[in-house]
Short mmCIF file of N, CA and C in Angstrom, two decimals:
data_model
loop_
_atom_site.label_atom_id
_atom_site.label_comp_id
_atom_site.label_asym_id
_atom_site.label_seq_id
_atom_site.Cartn_x
_atom_site.Cartn_y
_atom_site.Cartn_z
N UNK A 1 0.89 -1.56 -0.09
CA UNK A 1 -0.23 0.34 0.20
C UNK A 1 1.03 1.24 -0.10
N UNK A 2 2.11 1.23 0.44
CA UNK A 2 2.99 2.11 0.64
C UNK A 2 3.44 2.79 -0.72
N UNK A 3 3.75 1.90 -1.62
CA UNK A 3 4.08 2.03 -2.66
C UNK A 3 3.44 3.01 -3.87
N UNK A 4 2.16 2.48 -3.53
CA UNK A 4 0.93 3.43 -4.52
C UNK A 4 0.55 4.60 -3.48
N UNK A 5 0.68 4.59 -2.41
CA UNK A 5 0.42 5.99 -2.10
C UNK A 5 1.84 6.91 -2.12
N UNK A 6 3.01 6.64 -2.22
CA UNK A 6 4.39 7.09 -2.58
C UNK A 6 4.43 7.33 -3.91
N UNK A 7 3.79 6.45 -5.18
CA UNK A 7 3.74 6.44 -6.61
C UNK A 7 2.39 7.83 -6.56
N UNK A 8 1.39 7.93 -5.97
CA UNK A 8 0.61 9.17 -5.82
C UNK A 8 1.19 10.57 -5.82
N UNK A 9 1.91 10.14 -4.92
CA UNK A 9 2.48 11.85 -4.28
C UNK A 9 3.47 11.94 -5.27
N UNK A 10 4.24 11.11 -5.94
CA UNK A 10 5.06 11.55 -7.00
C UNK A 10 4.60 12.11 -7.83
N UNK A 11 3.64 11.52 -8.65
CA UNK A 11 2.84 11.76 -9.43
C UNK A 11 2.46 13.44 -9.48
N UNK A 12 1.63 13.14 -8.41
CA UNK A 12 1.10 14.61 -8.13
C UNK A 12 1.95 15.46 -7.70
N UNK A 13 3.38 16.08 -7.16
CA UNK A 13 4.22 16.36 -7.02
C UNK A 13 4.76 16.95 -8.55
N UNK A 14 5.23 15.95 -9.56
CA UNK A 14 5.68 16.28 -11.22
C UNK A 14 4.71 16.58 -11.32
N UNK A 15 3.23 16.95 -11.50
CA UNK A 15 2.00 17.40 -12.23
C UNK A 15 2.35 18.96 -11.68
N UNK A 16 2.67 19.09 -10.56
CA UNK A 16 2.76 20.47 -10.06
C UNK A 16 4.13 21.28 -10.69
N UNK A 17 4.88 20.26 -10.82
CA UNK A 17 6.55 21.08 -10.94
C UNK A 17 6.21 21.30 -12.61
N UNK A 18 5.92 20.08 -13.38
CA UNK A 18 5.76 20.93 -14.60
C UNK A 18 4.25 21.07 -15.64
N UNK A 19 3.40 21.36 -14.52
CA UNK A 19 2.34 22.19 -15.04
C UNK A 19 1.35 21.03 -15.97
N UNK A 20 1.31 19.81 -15.64
CA UNK A 20 0.73 19.04 -16.20
C UNK A 20 -0.65 18.66 -15.71
N UNK A 21 -1.63 18.19 -15.88
CA UNK A 21 -2.98 17.48 -14.90
C UNK A 21 -1.91 16.05 -14.74
N UNK A 22 -2.54 15.81 -13.18
CA UNK A 22 -2.15 14.08 -12.89
C UNK A 22 -2.92 13.12 -13.87
N UNK A 23 -3.82 13.10 -14.25
CA UNK A 23 -4.31 12.51 -15.57
C UNK A 23 -3.11 12.00 -16.70
N UNK A 24 -2.48 13.00 -17.04
CA UNK A 24 -1.86 13.45 -18.59
C UNK A 24 -0.28 12.06 -18.01
N UNK A 25 -0.10 12.21 -16.85
CA UNK A 25 1.32 11.31 -16.46
C UNK A 25 0.42 9.87 -15.95
N UNK A 26 0.92 8.93 -16.68
CA UNK A 26 0.69 7.46 -16.26
C UNK A 26 1.51 6.87 -15.55
N UNK A 27 0.80 6.05 -14.76
CA UNK A 27 1.81 5.67 -13.74
C UNK A 27 2.98 5.08 -13.77
N UNK A 28 3.36 4.32 -15.16
CA UNK A 28 4.51 3.49 -15.61
C UNK A 28 5.44 4.78 -15.97
N UNK A 29 5.18 5.85 -16.17
CA UNK A 29 6.04 6.48 -16.68
C UNK A 29 6.55 7.39 -15.53
N UNK A 30 5.96 7.49 -14.43
CA UNK A 30 7.09 8.28 -12.97
C UNK A 30 7.92 8.07 -12.66
N UNK A 31 8.41 6.68 -12.92
CA UNK A 31 9.86 6.63 -12.22
C UNK A 31 10.92 7.01 -13.43
N UNK A 32 10.44 6.79 -14.65
CA UNK A 32 11.22 7.71 -15.75
C UNK A 32 11.31 8.90 -15.47
N UNK A 33 10.80 9.91 -15.18
CA UNK A 33 10.27 11.10 -14.92
C UNK A 33 10.86 11.35 -13.87
N UNK A 34 11.11 10.86 -12.79
CA UNK A 34 11.80 10.97 -11.32
C UNK A 34 13.39 10.88 -11.91
N UNK A 35 13.65 9.79 -12.52
CA UNK A 35 14.84 9.80 -13.42
C UNK A 35 15.58 10.94 -14.07
N UNK A 36 14.95 11.42 -14.90
CA UNK A 36 15.23 12.27 -15.86
C UNK A 36 15.22 13.92 -14.74
N UNK A 37 14.21 14.21 -13.80
CA UNK A 37 14.27 15.17 -12.80
C UNK A 37 15.84 14.89 -12.29
N UNK A 38 16.02 13.55 -11.63
CA UNK A 38 17.45 13.96 -10.67
C UNK A 38 18.56 14.32 -11.83
N UNK A 39 18.61 13.84 -13.20
CA UNK A 39 19.41 13.96 -14.03
C UNK A 39 19.91 15.62 -14.35
N UNK A 40 18.56 16.17 -14.46
CA UNK A 40 18.24 17.61 -14.97
C UNK A 40 19.01 18.07 -13.77
N UNK A 41 18.50 17.81 -12.46
CA UNK A 41 19.17 18.58 -11.29
C UNK A 41 20.61 18.37 -10.92
N UNK A 42 21.26 17.37 -11.54
CA UNK A 42 22.67 17.21 -11.23
C UNK A 42 23.26 18.53 -12.59
N UNK A 43 22.86 18.26 -13.66
CA UNK A 43 23.24 18.95 -14.79
C UNK A 43 23.05 20.47 -14.30
N UNK A 44 22.27 21.09 -13.71
CA UNK A 44 22.09 22.32 -13.18
C UNK A 44 23.07 22.55 -11.91
N UNK A 45 23.27 21.51 -11.29
CA UNK A 45 24.09 21.92 -10.24
C UNK A 45 25.68 21.98 -10.89
N UNK A 46 26.02 21.10 -11.77
CA UNK A 46 27.31 21.10 -12.60
C UNK A 46 27.46 22.48 -13.21
N UNK A 47 26.21 22.71 -13.74
CA UNK A 47 26.41 24.47 -14.65
C UNK A 47 26.54 25.63 -13.31
N UNK A 48 25.92 25.52 -12.20
CA UNK A 48 26.37 26.22 -11.70
C UNK A 48 27.62 26.48 -10.78
N UNK A 49 28.22 25.31 -10.44
CA UNK A 49 29.87 25.04 -10.20
C UNK A 49 30.70 25.80 -11.19
N UNK A 50 30.15 25.38 -12.10
CA UNK A 50 31.02 26.03 -13.47
C UNK A 50 30.97 27.38 -13.47
N UNK A 51 29.75 28.02 -13.64
CA UNK A 51 29.34 29.41 -13.83
C UNK A 51 30.22 29.83 -12.76
N UNK A 52 30.39 29.58 -11.85
CA UNK A 52 30.82 30.08 -10.34
C UNK A 52 32.72 30.09 -10.41
N UNK A 53 32.93 29.50 -10.99
CA UNK A 53 34.43 28.90 -11.09
C UNK A 53 34.64 30.21 -12.79
N UNK A 54 33.85 30.38 -13.52
CA UNK A 54 34.63 31.19 -14.53
C UNK A 54 34.26 32.37 -13.90
N UNK A 55 35.58 33.56 -14.31
CA UNK A 55 35.66 34.46 -13.90
C UNK A 55 35.29 35.79 -15.53
N UNK A 56 34.67 36.52 -15.52
CA UNK A 56 34.62 37.51 -16.77
C UNK A 56 35.60 37.95 -17.01
N UNK A 57 35.98 38.65 -17.97
CA UNK A 57 37.31 39.62 -18.22
C UNK A 57 36.61 41.21 -18.36
N UNK A 58 37.14 42.21 -17.85
CA UNK A 58 36.28 43.23 -17.75
C UNK A 58 37.60 44.12 -18.60
N UNK A 59 37.08 44.78 -19.65
CA UNK A 59 37.78 45.53 -20.52
C UNK A 59 37.65 47.23 -20.14
N UNK A 60 38.83 48.04 -19.81
CA UNK A 60 38.41 49.18 -18.98
C UNK A 60 39.18 50.07 -20.17
N UNK A 61 37.81 50.07 -21.30
CA UNK A 61 38.76 50.82 -22.58
C UNK A 61 38.13 52.08 -22.79
N UNK A 62 39.04 53.27 -22.47
CA UNK A 62 37.85 54.65 -22.50
C UNK A 62 38.50 55.56 -23.41
N UNK A 63 37.89 54.84 -24.70
CA UNK A 63 38.08 55.80 -25.66
C UNK A 63 37.75 56.42 -26.23
N UNK A 64 36.36 56.97 -25.69
CA UNK A 64 35.56 58.26 -25.65
C UNK A 64 35.02 57.93 -27.12
N UNK A 65 34.32 59.68 -27.27
CA UNK A 65 33.30 59.20 -28.76
C UNK A 65 33.97 59.29 -30.00
N UNK A 66 32.97 58.35 -30.85
CA UNK A 66 33.73 58.56 -31.89
C UNK A 66 35.08 57.63 -32.74
N UNK A 67 35.55 56.63 -31.51
CA UNK A 67 36.91 56.16 -31.85
C UNK A 67 37.02 55.27 -33.22
N UNK A 68 38.12 55.50 -33.71
CA UNK A 68 38.38 54.54 -35.08
C UNK A 68 38.45 53.30 -34.71
N UNK A 69 38.21 52.65 -35.78
CA UNK A 69 38.20 51.10 -35.53
C UNK A 69 39.78 50.54 -35.09
N UNK A 70 40.60 51.32 -35.80
CA UNK A 70 42.01 51.01 -35.86
C UNK A 70 42.82 51.24 -34.35
N UNK A 71 41.56 52.80 -33.61
CA UNK A 71 42.10 52.79 -31.76
C UNK A 71 41.52 51.55 -31.25
N UNK A 72 40.71 51.17 -31.44
CA UNK A 72 39.67 50.43 -30.69
C UNK A 72 40.59 48.74 -30.61
N UNK A 73 41.12 48.80 -31.71
CA UNK A 73 41.89 47.07 -32.31
C UNK A 73 43.26 47.25 -31.29
N UNK A 74 43.93 48.59 -31.32
CA UNK A 74 44.83 48.76 -30.40
C UNK A 74 44.85 48.80 -29.08
N UNK A 75 43.62 49.39 -28.89
CA UNK A 75 43.09 49.33 -27.75
C UNK A 75 42.88 48.03 -26.93
N UNK A 76 42.08 47.26 -27.54
CA UNK A 76 41.86 46.07 -26.98
C UNK A 76 43.31 44.85 -27.18
N UNK A 77 43.76 45.55 -27.94
CA UNK A 77 45.36 44.43 -28.12
C UNK A 77 45.96 44.95 -26.25
N UNK A 78 45.97 46.02 -26.44
CA UNK A 78 46.63 46.40 -25.46
C UNK A 78 46.17 45.91 -24.01
N UNK A 79 44.89 45.76 -23.83
CA UNK A 79 43.77 45.38 -22.71
C UNK A 79 44.07 43.51 -22.62
N UNK A 80 44.38 42.87 -23.84
CA UNK A 80 44.68 41.67 -23.69
C UNK A 80 46.05 41.18 -23.44
N UNK A 81 46.80 42.33 -23.60
CA UNK A 81 48.32 41.84 -23.01
C UNK A 81 48.40 41.72 -21.23
N UNK A 82 47.45 42.92 -20.80
CA UNK A 82 47.27 43.15 -19.38
C UNK A 82 46.67 41.36 -18.89
N UNK A 83 45.76 41.32 -19.63
CA UNK A 83 44.72 39.89 -19.22
C UNK A 83 45.17 38.52 -19.53
N UNK A 84 46.31 38.98 -20.45
CA UNK A 84 47.05 37.83 -20.76
C UNK A 84 46.53 36.77 -21.85
N UNK A 85 45.44 37.34 -22.83
CA UNK A 85 44.47 36.52 -23.75
C UNK A 85 44.99 37.25 -25.07
N UNK A 86 45.95 37.96 -25.43
CA UNK A 86 46.83 38.39 -26.26
C UNK A 86 47.11 37.44 -27.35
N UNK A 87 48.35 36.45 -26.99
CA UNK A 87 48.50 35.35 -27.77
C UNK A 87 47.46 34.74 -28.31
N UNK A 88 46.35 34.65 -27.85
CA UNK A 88 45.50 33.64 -28.95
C UNK A 88 44.75 34.56 -30.13
N UNK A 89 44.68 35.90 -29.84
CA UNK A 89 44.31 37.00 -30.60
C UNK A 89 45.57 37.01 -31.79
N UNK A 90 46.56 37.29 -31.03
CA UNK A 90 47.76 37.60 -32.49
C UNK A 90 47.94 36.24 -32.97
N UNK A 91 47.74 34.98 -32.64
CA UNK A 91 47.89 33.77 -33.11
C UNK A 91 46.79 33.54 -34.63
N UNK A 92 45.46 33.61 -33.93
CA UNK A 92 44.25 34.17 -34.77
C UNK A 92 44.58 35.16 -36.07
N UNK A 93 45.02 35.91 -35.50
CA UNK A 93 44.99 37.26 -36.53
C UNK A 93 46.38 36.82 -37.55
N UNK A 94 47.23 36.39 -37.33
CA UNK A 94 48.65 35.84 -37.57
C UNK A 94 47.89 34.71 -38.96
N UNK A 95 46.98 33.96 -38.44
CA UNK A 95 46.77 32.57 -39.28
C UNK A 95 45.53 33.08 -40.27
N UNK A 96 44.57 34.23 -40.50
CA UNK A 96 44.10 34.53 -40.92
C UNK A 96 45.08 35.80 -42.35
N UNK A 97 46.13 36.14 -41.82
CA UNK A 97 46.71 37.34 -42.63
C UNK A 97 47.26 35.62 -43.77
N UNK A 98 48.05 34.94 -43.19
CA UNK A 98 48.76 33.62 -44.01
C UNK A 98 47.58 33.03 -44.82
N UNK A 99 46.17 32.88 -44.53
CA UNK A 99 45.10 32.38 -45.24
C UNK A 99 45.12 33.48 -46.43
N UNK A 100 44.96 34.70 -46.08
CA UNK A 100 44.70 35.59 -47.21
C UNK A 100 46.01 35.82 -48.00
N UNK A 101 47.02 35.74 -47.50
CA UNK A 101 48.45 35.80 -48.43
C UNK A 101 48.20 34.52 -49.48
N UNK A 102 48.20 33.55 -48.83
CA UNK A 102 47.75 32.07 -49.99
C UNK A 102 47.00 32.29 -50.62
N UNK A 103 45.94 32.48 -50.98
CA UNK A 103 44.79 32.98 -51.79
C UNK A 103 45.48 33.74 -52.36
N UNK A 104 46.02 35.00 -52.16
CA UNK A 104 46.27 35.88 -52.96
C UNK A 104 47.51 35.60 -54.44
N UNK A 105 48.58 34.51 -53.64
CA UNK A 105 49.44 34.07 -54.42
C UNK A 105 48.81 33.26 -55.41
N UNK A 106 47.69 32.22 -55.02
CA UNK A 106 47.25 31.56 -55.74
C UNK A 106 46.55 31.94 -56.90
N UNK A 107 45.66 32.96 -56.40
CA UNK A 107 45.11 33.73 -57.56
C UNK A 107 45.84 34.36 -58.61
N UNK A 108 46.91 35.06 -57.90
CA UNK A 108 47.75 35.46 -59.10
C UNK A 108 48.66 34.53 -59.56
N UNK A 109 48.60 33.46 -59.72
CA UNK A 109 49.79 32.44 -60.34
C UNK A 109 48.51 31.88 -61.46
N UNK A 110 47.35 31.58 -60.86
CA UNK A 110 46.11 31.35 -61.49
C UNK A 110 45.83 32.47 -62.96
N UNK A 111 45.81 33.75 -62.62
CA UNK A 111 45.56 34.64 -63.25
C UNK A 111 46.66 34.94 -64.77
N UNK A 112 48.25 34.32 -64.14
CA UNK A 112 49.07 34.37 -64.97
C UNK A 112 49.30 33.34 -66.03
N UNK A 113 48.87 32.10 -65.59
CA UNK A 113 48.12 30.95 -66.46
C UNK A 113 47.32 31.27 -67.59
N UNK A 114 46.13 31.90 -66.76
CA UNK A 114 44.95 32.06 -67.72
C UNK A 114 45.18 33.19 -69.08
N UNK A 115 46.18 34.03 -68.29
CA UNK A 115 46.77 34.78 -69.50
C UNK A 115 47.41 34.75 -70.56
N UNK A 116 48.28 33.73 -69.88
CA UNK A 116 48.99 32.75 -71.04
C UNK A 116 48.40 31.88 -72.30
N UNK A 117 47.55 31.40 -71.48
CA UNK A 117 46.49 30.46 -72.10
C UNK A 117 45.94 31.16 -73.18
N UNK A 118 45.32 32.55 -72.58
CA UNK A 118 44.61 33.12 -73.54
C UNK A 118 45.51 33.55 -75.02
N UNK A 119 46.37 34.24 -74.78
CA UNK A 119 47.24 34.84 -75.49
C UNK A 119 47.69 33.63 -76.80
N UNK A 120 48.13 32.01 -76.27
CA UNK A 120 48.51 30.96 -77.06
C UNK A 120 47.06 30.79 -78.07
N UNK A 121 46.16 30.98 -77.43
CA UNK A 121 44.90 30.66 -78.06
C UNK A 121 44.42 31.85 -79.26
N UNK A 122 44.41 32.84 -78.63
CA UNK A 122 44.83 34.32 -79.58
C UNK A 122 45.27 34.21 -80.68
N UNK A 123 46.87 33.66 -80.63
CA UNK A 123 47.44 33.91 -81.55
C UNK A 123 46.83 32.69 -82.63
N UNK A 124 46.65 31.59 -82.09
CA UNK A 124 46.35 30.21 -82.68
C UNK A 124 45.39 30.85 -83.98
N UNK A 125 44.28 31.50 -83.28
CA UNK A 125 43.20 31.70 -84.19
C UNK A 125 43.51 32.97 -85.30
N UNK A 126 44.15 33.71 -84.77
CA UNK A 126 44.52 35.00 -85.43
C UNK A 126 45.51 34.17 -86.73
N UNK A 127 46.47 33.56 -86.57
CA UNK A 127 46.91 32.96 -87.79
C UNK A 127 46.11 32.30 -88.75
N UNK A 128 44.84 31.91 -88.66
CA UNK A 128 43.44 31.31 -89.08
C UNK A 128 42.92 32.13 -90.31
N UNK A 129 43.08 33.51 -89.77
CA UNK A 129 41.82 34.91 -90.71
C UNK A 129 43.45 35.48 -91.65
N UNK A 130 42.51 35.33 -92.53
CA UNK A 130 43.55 36.12 -93.73
C UNK A 130 42.83 37.66 -94.35
N UNK A 131 43.18 38.29 -94.47
CA UNK A 131 43.27 40.19 -95.11
C UNK A 131 42.88 39.75 -96.45
N UNK A 132 41.73 40.38 -96.71
CA UNK A 132 41.27 39.83 -98.39
C UNK A 132 41.72 41.14 -99.17
N UNK A 133 41.31 41.64 -100.14
CA UNK A 133 41.39 42.66 -101.10
C UNK A 133 41.17 44.20 -100.38
N UNK A 134 39.62 43.96 -99.72
CA UNK A 134 39.27 45.34 -99.41
C UNK A 134 39.27 45.24 -97.54
N UNK A 135 40.19 44.71 -97.23
CA UNK A 135 40.34 45.10 -96.10
C UNK A 135 40.07 43.75 -94.86
N UNK A 136 38.59 43.18 -95.42
CA UNK A 136 38.00 42.71 -94.61
C UNK A 136 38.68 41.32 -94.16
N UNK A 137 38.76 40.50 -92.63
CA UNK A 137 39.23 39.51 -92.72
C UNK A 137 38.30 38.08 -93.03
N UNK A 138 38.71 36.98 -93.13
CA UNK A 138 37.96 35.63 -93.62
C UNK A 138 38.76 34.41 -93.01
N UNK A 139 38.24 33.71 -93.00
CA UNK A 139 38.62 32.22 -92.79
C UNK A 139 38.86 31.69 -94.58
N UNK A 140 40.06 30.97 -94.95
CA UNK A 140 39.50 30.67 -96.31
C UNK A 140 39.18 29.19 -96.12
N UNK A 141 38.72 28.25 -97.23
CA UNK A 141 37.83 27.36 -96.83
C UNK A 141 38.94 25.63 -96.41
N UNK A 142 40.15 25.73 -96.99
CA UNK A 142 40.90 24.83 -97.00
C UNK A 142 41.18 25.04 -95.34
N UNK A 143 40.72 25.86 -94.23
CA UNK A 143 41.41 25.81 -93.10
C UNK A 143 40.07 25.60 -92.17
N UNK A 144 38.86 25.50 -92.85
CA UNK A 144 38.24 24.93 -91.60
C UNK A 144 36.85 23.66 -92.59
N UNK A 145 36.15 22.93 -91.53
CA UNK A 145 35.11 22.39 -92.16
C UNK A 145 33.81 22.55 -91.16
N UNK A 146 32.59 22.66 -92.09
CA UNK A 146 31.45 23.01 -91.33
C UNK A 146 31.00 21.43 -90.68
N UNK A 147 30.41 21.83 -89.32
CA UNK A 147 30.33 20.62 -88.67
C UNK A 147 29.16 19.80 -89.03
N UNK A 148 28.62 18.31 -88.89
CA UNK A 148 27.79 17.80 -88.96
C UNK A 148 26.80 18.53 -88.76
N UNK A 149 25.93 18.96 -87.92
CA UNK A 149 24.81 19.62 -87.21
C UNK A 149 24.77 21.03 -88.19
N UNK A 150 25.76 21.45 -89.01
CA UNK A 150 25.87 22.83 -89.95
C UNK A 150 25.26 24.25 -88.62
N UNK A 151 26.01 23.65 -87.62
CA UNK A 151 25.63 24.94 -86.68
C UNK A 151 27.13 25.41 -86.66
N UNK A 152 28.06 25.20 -86.92
CA UNK A 152 29.29 25.89 -86.57
C UNK A 152 30.48 25.00 -87.74
N UNK A 153 31.97 25.83 -87.03
CA UNK A 153 32.81 25.16 -88.28
C UNK A 153 33.54 24.79 -87.29
N UNK A 154 34.71 23.80 -87.90
CA UNK A 154 35.82 23.25 -86.84
C UNK A 154 37.27 24.03 -87.56
N UNK A 155 38.41 24.11 -86.81
CA UNK A 155 39.44 24.46 -88.07
C UNK A 155 40.19 22.87 -88.19
N UNK A 156 40.90 23.06 -89.24
CA UNK A 156 41.56 21.74 -89.45
C UNK A 156 42.97 21.62 -88.99
N UNK A 157 43.22 22.85 -88.64
CA UNK A 157 44.73 22.93 -88.34
C UNK A 157 44.51 22.15 -86.97
N UNK A 158 44.75 21.32 -86.22
CA UNK A 158 44.91 20.44 -85.08
C UNK A 158 45.90 21.11 -83.96
N UNK A 159 46.14 22.15 -83.82
CA UNK A 159 47.17 22.62 -82.59
C UNK A 159 46.56 22.59 -81.37
N UNK A 160 45.43 22.54 -81.19
CA UNK A 160 44.56 22.67 -79.51
C UNK A 160 44.04 21.19 -79.45
#
């Protein structure tokens, strides 16, 4: 009889805590809800302990009004030196700068390759054209073939 009374009391207490009606809580689920409730309480206690040990870093930067981004950056850097957190900021900044430099070098090399390829193709196409008597450019018939679908031409000189 005591277990039944204890179950009813716990069911009533859980209903009040979670703002549910007692009929919405099945008797078979009460032990599971109690286990979850204990786990949540343990997690809240652990979070409270962690929050007590963490001390926030306070910045006392007095830049005045309308400070530039450059002034604020140097002020944060100097404050970080005082708070021993500047190493992370400098490492992160150096990493970003290295990534930026790598992308710029890669992009410059790729652009040079594209320019060389474009010049090579331009010279190839330019060799195919002949200037006529009236100053117009044309491709002689022996230097091209019409595609089978009759939508374009292929140059017979197979340099590419």
